[in-house]
JSON list of C-alpha atoms in Angstrom, two decimals:
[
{"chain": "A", "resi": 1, "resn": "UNK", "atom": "CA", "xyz": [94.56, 33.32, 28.06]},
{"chain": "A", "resi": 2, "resn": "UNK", "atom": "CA", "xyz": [94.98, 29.46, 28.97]},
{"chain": "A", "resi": 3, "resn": "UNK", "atom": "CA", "xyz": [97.29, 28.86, 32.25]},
{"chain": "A", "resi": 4, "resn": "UNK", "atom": "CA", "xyz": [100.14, 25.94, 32.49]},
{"chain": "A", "resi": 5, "resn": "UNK", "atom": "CA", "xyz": [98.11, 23.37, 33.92]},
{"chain": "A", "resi": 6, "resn": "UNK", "atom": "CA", "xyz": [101.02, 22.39, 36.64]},
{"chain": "A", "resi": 7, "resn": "UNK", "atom": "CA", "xyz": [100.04, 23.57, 40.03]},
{"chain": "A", "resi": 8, "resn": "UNK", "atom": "CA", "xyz": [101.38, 26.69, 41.38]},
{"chain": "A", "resi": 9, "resn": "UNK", "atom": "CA", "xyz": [102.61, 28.08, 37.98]},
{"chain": "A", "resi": 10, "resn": "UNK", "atom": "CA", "xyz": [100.61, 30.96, 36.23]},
{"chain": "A", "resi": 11, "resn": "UNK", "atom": "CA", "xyz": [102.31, 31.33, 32.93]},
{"chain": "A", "resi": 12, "resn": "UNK", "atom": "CA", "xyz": [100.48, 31.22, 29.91]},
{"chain": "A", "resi": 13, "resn": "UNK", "atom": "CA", "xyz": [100.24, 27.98, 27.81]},
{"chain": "A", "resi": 14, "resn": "UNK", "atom": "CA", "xyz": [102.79, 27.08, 24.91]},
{"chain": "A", "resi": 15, "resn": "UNK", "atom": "CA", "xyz": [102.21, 23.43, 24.22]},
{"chain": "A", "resi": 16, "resn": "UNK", "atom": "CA", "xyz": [99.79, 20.49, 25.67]},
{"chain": "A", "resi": 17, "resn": "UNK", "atom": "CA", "xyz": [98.50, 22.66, 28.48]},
{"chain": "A", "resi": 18, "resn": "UNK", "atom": "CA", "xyz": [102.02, 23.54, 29.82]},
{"chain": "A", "resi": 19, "resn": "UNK", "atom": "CA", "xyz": [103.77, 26.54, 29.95]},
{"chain": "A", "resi": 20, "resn": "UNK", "atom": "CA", "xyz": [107.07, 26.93, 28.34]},
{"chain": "A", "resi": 21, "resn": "UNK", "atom": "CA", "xyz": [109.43, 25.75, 30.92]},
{"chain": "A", "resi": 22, "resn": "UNK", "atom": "CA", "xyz": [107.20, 22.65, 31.54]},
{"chain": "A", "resi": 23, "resn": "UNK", "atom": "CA", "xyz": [106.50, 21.60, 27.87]},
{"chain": "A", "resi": 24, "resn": "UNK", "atom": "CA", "xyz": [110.22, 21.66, 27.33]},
{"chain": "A", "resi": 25, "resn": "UNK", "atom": "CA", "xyz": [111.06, 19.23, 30.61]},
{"chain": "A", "resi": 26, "resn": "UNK", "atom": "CA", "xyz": [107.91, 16.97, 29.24]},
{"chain": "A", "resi": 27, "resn": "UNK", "atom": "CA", "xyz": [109.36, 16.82, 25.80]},
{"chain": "A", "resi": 28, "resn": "UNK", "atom": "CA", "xyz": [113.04, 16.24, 26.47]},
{"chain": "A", "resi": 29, "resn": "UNK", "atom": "CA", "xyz": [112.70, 13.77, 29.75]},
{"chain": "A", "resi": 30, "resn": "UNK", "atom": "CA", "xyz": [109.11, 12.82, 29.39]},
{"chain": "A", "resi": 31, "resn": "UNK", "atom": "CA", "xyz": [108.18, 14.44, 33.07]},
{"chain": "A", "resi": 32, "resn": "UNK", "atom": "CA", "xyz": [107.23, 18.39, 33.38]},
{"chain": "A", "resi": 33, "resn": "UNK", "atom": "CA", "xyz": [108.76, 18.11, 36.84]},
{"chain": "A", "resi": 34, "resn": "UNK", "atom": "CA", "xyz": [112.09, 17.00, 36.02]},
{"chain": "A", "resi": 35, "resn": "UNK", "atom": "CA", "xyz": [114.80, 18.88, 37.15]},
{"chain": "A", "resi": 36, "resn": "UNK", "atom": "CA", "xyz": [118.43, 18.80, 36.18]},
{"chain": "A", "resi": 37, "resn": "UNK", "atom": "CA", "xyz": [121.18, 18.07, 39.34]},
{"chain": "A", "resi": 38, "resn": "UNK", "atom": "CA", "xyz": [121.63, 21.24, 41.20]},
{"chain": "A", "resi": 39, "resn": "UNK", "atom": "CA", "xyz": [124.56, 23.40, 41.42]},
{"chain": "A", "resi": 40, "resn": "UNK", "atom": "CA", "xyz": [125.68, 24.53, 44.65]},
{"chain": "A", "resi": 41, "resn": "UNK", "atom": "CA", "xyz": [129.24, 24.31, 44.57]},
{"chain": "A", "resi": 42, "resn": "UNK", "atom": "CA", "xyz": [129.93, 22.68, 47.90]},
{"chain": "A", "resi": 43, "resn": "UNK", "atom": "CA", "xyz": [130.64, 19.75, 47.26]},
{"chain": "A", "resi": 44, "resn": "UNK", "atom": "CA", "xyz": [133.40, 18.16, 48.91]},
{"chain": "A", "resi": 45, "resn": "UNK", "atom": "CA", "xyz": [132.85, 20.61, 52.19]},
{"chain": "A", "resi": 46, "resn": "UNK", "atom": "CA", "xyz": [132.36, 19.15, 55.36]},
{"chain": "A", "resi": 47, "resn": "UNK", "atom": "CA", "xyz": [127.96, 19.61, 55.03]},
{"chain": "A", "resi": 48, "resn": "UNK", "atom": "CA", "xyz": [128.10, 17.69, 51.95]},
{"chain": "A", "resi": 49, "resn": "UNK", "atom": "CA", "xyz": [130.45, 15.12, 52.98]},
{"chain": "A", "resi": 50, "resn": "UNK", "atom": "CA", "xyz": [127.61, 14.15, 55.69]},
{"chain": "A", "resi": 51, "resn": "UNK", "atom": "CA", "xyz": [124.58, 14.75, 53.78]},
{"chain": "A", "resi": 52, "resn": "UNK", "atom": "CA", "xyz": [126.10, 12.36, 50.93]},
{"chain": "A", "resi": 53, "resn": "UNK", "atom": "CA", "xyz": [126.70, 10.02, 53.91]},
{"chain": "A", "resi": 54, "resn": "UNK", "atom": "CA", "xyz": [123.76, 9.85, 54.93]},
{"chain": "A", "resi": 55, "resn": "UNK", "atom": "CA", "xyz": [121.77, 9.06, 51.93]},
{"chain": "A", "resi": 56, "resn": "UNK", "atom": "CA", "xyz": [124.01, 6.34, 51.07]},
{"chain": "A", "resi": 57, "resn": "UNK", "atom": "CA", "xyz": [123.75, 4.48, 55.20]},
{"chain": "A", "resi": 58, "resn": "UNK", "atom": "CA", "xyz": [119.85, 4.91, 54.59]},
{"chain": "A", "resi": 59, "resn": "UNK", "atom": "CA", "xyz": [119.34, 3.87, 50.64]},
{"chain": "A", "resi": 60, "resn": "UNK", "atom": "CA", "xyz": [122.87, 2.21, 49.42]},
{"chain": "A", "resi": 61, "resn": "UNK", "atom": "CA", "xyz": [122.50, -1.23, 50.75]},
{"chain": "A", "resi": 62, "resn": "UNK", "atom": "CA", "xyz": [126.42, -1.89, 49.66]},
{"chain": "A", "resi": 63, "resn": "UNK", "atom": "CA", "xyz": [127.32, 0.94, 52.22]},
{"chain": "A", "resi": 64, "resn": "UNK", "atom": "CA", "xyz": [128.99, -0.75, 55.48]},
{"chain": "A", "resi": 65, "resn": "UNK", "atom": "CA", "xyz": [125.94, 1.46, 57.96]},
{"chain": "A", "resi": 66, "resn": "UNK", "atom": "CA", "xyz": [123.36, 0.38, 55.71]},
{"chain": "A", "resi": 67, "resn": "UNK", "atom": "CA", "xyz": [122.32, -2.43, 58.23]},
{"chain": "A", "resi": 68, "resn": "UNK", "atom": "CA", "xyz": [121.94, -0.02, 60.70]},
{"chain": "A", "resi": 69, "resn": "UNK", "atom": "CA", "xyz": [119.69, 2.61, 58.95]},
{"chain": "A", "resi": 70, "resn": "UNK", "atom": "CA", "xyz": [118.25, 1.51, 55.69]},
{"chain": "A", "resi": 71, "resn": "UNK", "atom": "CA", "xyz": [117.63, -2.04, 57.08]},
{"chain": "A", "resi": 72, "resn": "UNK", "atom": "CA", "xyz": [116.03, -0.76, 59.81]},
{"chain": "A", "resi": 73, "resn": "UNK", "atom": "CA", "xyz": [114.02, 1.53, 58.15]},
{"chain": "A", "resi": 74, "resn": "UNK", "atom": "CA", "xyz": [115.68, 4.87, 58.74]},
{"chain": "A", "resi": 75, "resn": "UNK", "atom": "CA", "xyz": [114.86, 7.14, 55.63]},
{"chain": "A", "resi": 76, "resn": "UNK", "atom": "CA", "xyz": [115.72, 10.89, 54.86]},
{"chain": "A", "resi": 77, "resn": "UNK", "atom": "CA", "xyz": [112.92, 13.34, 54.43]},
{"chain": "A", "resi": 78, "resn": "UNK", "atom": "CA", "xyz": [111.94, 13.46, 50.55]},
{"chain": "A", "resi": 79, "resn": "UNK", "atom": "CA", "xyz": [113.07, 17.42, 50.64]},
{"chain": "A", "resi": 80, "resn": "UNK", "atom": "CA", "xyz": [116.55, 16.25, 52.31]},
{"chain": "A", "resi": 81, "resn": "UNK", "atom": "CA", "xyz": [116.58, 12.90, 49.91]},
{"chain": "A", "resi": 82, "resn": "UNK", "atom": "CA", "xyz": [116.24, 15.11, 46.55]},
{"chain": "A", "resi": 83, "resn": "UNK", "atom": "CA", "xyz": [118.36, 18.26, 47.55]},
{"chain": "A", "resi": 84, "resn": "UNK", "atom": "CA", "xyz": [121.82, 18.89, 49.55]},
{"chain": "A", "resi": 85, "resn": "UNK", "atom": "CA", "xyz": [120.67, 22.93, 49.39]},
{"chain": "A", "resi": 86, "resn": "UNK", "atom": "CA", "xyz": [117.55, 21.97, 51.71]},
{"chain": "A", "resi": 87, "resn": "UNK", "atom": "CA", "xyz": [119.37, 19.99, 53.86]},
{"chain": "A", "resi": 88, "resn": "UNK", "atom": "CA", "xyz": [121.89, 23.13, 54.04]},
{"chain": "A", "resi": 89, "resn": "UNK", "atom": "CA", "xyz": [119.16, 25.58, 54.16]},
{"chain": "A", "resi": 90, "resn": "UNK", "atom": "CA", "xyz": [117.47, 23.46, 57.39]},
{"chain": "A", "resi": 91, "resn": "UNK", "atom": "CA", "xyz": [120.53, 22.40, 58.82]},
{"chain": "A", "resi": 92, "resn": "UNK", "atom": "CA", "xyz": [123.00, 25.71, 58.37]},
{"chain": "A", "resi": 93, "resn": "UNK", "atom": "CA", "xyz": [126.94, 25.14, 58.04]},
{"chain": "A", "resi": 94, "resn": "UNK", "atom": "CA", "xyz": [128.46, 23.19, 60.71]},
{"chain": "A", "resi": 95, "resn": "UNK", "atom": "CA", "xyz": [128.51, 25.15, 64.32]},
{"chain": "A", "resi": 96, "resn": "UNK", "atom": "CA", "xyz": [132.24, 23.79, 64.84]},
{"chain": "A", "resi": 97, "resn": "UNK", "atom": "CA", "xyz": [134.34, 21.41, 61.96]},
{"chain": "A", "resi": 98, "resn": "UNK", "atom": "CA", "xyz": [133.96, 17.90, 63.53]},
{"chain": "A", "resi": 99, "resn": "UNK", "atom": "CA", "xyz": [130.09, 18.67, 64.32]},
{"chain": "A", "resi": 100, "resn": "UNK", "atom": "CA", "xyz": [128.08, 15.62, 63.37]},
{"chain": "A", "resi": 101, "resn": "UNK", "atom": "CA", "xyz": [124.37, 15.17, 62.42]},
{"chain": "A", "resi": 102, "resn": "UNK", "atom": "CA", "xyz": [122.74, 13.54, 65.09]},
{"chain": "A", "resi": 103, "resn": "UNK", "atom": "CA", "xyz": [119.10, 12.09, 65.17]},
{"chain": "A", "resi": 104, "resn": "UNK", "atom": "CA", "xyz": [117.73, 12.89, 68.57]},
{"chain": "A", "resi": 105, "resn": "UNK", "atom": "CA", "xyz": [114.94, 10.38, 68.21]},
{"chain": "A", "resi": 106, "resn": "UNK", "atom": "CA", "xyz": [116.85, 7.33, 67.16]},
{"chain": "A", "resi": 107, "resn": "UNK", "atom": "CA", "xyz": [113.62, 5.08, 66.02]},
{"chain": "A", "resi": 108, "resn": "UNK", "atom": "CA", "xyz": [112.90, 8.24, 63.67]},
{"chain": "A", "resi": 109, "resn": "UNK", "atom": "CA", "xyz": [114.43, 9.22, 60.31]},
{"chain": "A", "resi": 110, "resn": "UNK", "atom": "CA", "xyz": [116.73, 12.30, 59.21]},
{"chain": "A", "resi": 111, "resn": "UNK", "atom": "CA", "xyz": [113.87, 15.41, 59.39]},
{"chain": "A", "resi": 112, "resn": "UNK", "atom": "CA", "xyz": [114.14, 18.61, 60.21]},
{"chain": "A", "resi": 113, "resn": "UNK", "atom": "CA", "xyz": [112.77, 18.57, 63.42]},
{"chain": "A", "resi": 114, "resn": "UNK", "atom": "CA", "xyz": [114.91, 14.93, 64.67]},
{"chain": "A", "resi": 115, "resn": "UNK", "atom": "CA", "xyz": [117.93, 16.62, 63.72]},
{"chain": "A", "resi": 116, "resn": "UNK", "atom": "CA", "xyz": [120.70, 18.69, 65.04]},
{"chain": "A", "resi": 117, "resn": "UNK", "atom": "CA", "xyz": [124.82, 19.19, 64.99]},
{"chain": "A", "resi": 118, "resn": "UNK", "atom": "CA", "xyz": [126.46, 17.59, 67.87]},
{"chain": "A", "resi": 119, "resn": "UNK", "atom": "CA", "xyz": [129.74, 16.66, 68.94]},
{"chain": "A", "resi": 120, "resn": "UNK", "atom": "CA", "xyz": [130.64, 13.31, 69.10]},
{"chain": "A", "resi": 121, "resn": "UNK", "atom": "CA", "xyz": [130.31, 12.49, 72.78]},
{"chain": "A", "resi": 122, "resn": "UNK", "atom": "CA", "xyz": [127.11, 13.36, 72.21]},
{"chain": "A", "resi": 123, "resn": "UNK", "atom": "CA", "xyz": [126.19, 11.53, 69.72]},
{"chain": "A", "resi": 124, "resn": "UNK", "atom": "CA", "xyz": [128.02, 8.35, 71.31]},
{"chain": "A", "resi": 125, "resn": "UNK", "atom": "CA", "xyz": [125.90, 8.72, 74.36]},
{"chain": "A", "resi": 126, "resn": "UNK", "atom": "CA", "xyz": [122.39, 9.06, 72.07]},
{"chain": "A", "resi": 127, "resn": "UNK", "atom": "CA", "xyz": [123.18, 5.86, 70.76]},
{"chain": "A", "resi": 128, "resn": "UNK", "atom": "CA", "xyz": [120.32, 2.92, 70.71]},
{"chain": "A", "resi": 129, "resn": "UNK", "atom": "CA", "xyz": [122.78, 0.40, 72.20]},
{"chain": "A", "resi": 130, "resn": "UNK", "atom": "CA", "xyz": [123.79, 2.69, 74.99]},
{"chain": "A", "resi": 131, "resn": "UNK", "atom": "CA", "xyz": [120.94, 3.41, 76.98]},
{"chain": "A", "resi": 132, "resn": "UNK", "atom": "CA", "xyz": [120.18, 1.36, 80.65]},
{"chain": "A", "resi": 133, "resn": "UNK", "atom": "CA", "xyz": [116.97, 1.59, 82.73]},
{"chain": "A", "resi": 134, "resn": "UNK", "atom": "CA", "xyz": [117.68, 3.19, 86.25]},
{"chain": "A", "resi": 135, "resn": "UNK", "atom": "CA", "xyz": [115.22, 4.58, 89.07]},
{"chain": "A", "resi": 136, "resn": "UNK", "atom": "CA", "xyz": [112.28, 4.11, 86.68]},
{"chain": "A", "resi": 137, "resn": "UNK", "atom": "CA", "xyz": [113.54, 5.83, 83.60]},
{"chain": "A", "resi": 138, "resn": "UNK", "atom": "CA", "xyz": [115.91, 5.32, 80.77]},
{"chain": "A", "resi": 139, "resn": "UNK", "atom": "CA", "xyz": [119.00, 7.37, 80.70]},
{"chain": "A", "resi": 140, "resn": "UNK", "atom": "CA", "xyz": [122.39, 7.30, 78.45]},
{"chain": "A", "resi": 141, "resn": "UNK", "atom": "CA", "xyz": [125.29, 4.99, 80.35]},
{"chain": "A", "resi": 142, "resn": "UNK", "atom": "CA", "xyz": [127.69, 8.06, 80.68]},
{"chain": "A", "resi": 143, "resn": "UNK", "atom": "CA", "xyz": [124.72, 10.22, 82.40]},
{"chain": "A", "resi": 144, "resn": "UNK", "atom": "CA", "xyz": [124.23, 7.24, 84.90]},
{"chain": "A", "resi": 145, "resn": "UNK", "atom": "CA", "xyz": [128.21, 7.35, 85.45]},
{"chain": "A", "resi": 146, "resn": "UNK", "atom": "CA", "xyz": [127.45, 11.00, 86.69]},
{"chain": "A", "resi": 147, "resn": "UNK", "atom": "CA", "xyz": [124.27, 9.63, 88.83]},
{"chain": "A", "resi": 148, "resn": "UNK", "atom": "CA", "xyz": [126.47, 7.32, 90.73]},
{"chain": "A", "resi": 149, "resn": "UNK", "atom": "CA", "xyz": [129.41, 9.91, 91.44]},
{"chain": "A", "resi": 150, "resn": "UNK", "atom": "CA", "xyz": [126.84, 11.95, 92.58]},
{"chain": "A", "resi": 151, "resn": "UNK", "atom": "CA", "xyz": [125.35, 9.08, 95.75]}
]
């Protein structure tokens, strides 16, 4: 018994090496891989709302934030870029209704790992344009505001 020559799939062959489901994607779009858009049936909830947002600042150069991320080389993770479920699946639903996704490395893309819900103060103050060198280290303005009530 010959194997679908795809990786990872061990169904038997129908047509040109690949199995059923592959030899069907290969002969209507030319690509085994293809895969139609996904259903989800969020769309239009808060999640999506950002996730759509943020594919369009990085790779929509008509978007308005596209100067700030896609110019400057901020990208979305390839699993993020290609599906809103595993941004969903990584990110969960939204901890409180005005949570926004906030990189916490700002030089970095949208990843798993850079990313988390925050509230907006928080993301204000993790801004690149808000930080200021004091006593040898770099801190957010507002957390130097608290530094100097504190002397």
């Amino acid at each position: 018994m010959k194997i679908c020559k795809i990786k990872d799939c061990d169904i038997r062959v129908l047509a040109k090496d690949y199995c059923d489901k592959h030899y069907t994607r290969f002969r209507r779009h030319g690509n085994p891989f293809h895969v139609e858009n996904e259903r989800h049936g969020m769309t239009g909830t808060s999640e999506y709302i950002t996730w759509y947002n943020m594919i369009h600042r990085c790779y929509n150069g008509n978007n308005t934030g596209y100067k700030y991320y896609g110019e400057r080389g901020i990208t979305v993770c390839d699993r993020w870029r290609k599906s809103f479920k595993a941004f969903y699946v990584d990110m969960g639903k939204k901890p409180f209704p005005k949570a926004e996704i906030d990189r916490i490395n700002n030089d970095l893309g949208y990843f798993p790992r850079n990313c988390r819900w925050a509230t907006r103060a928080q993301n204000q103050q993790n801004k690149r344009n808000n930080k200021l060198s004091f006593e040898k280290a770099t801190h957010p303005l507002m957390t130097l505001s608290i530094f100097k009530e504190k002397k």
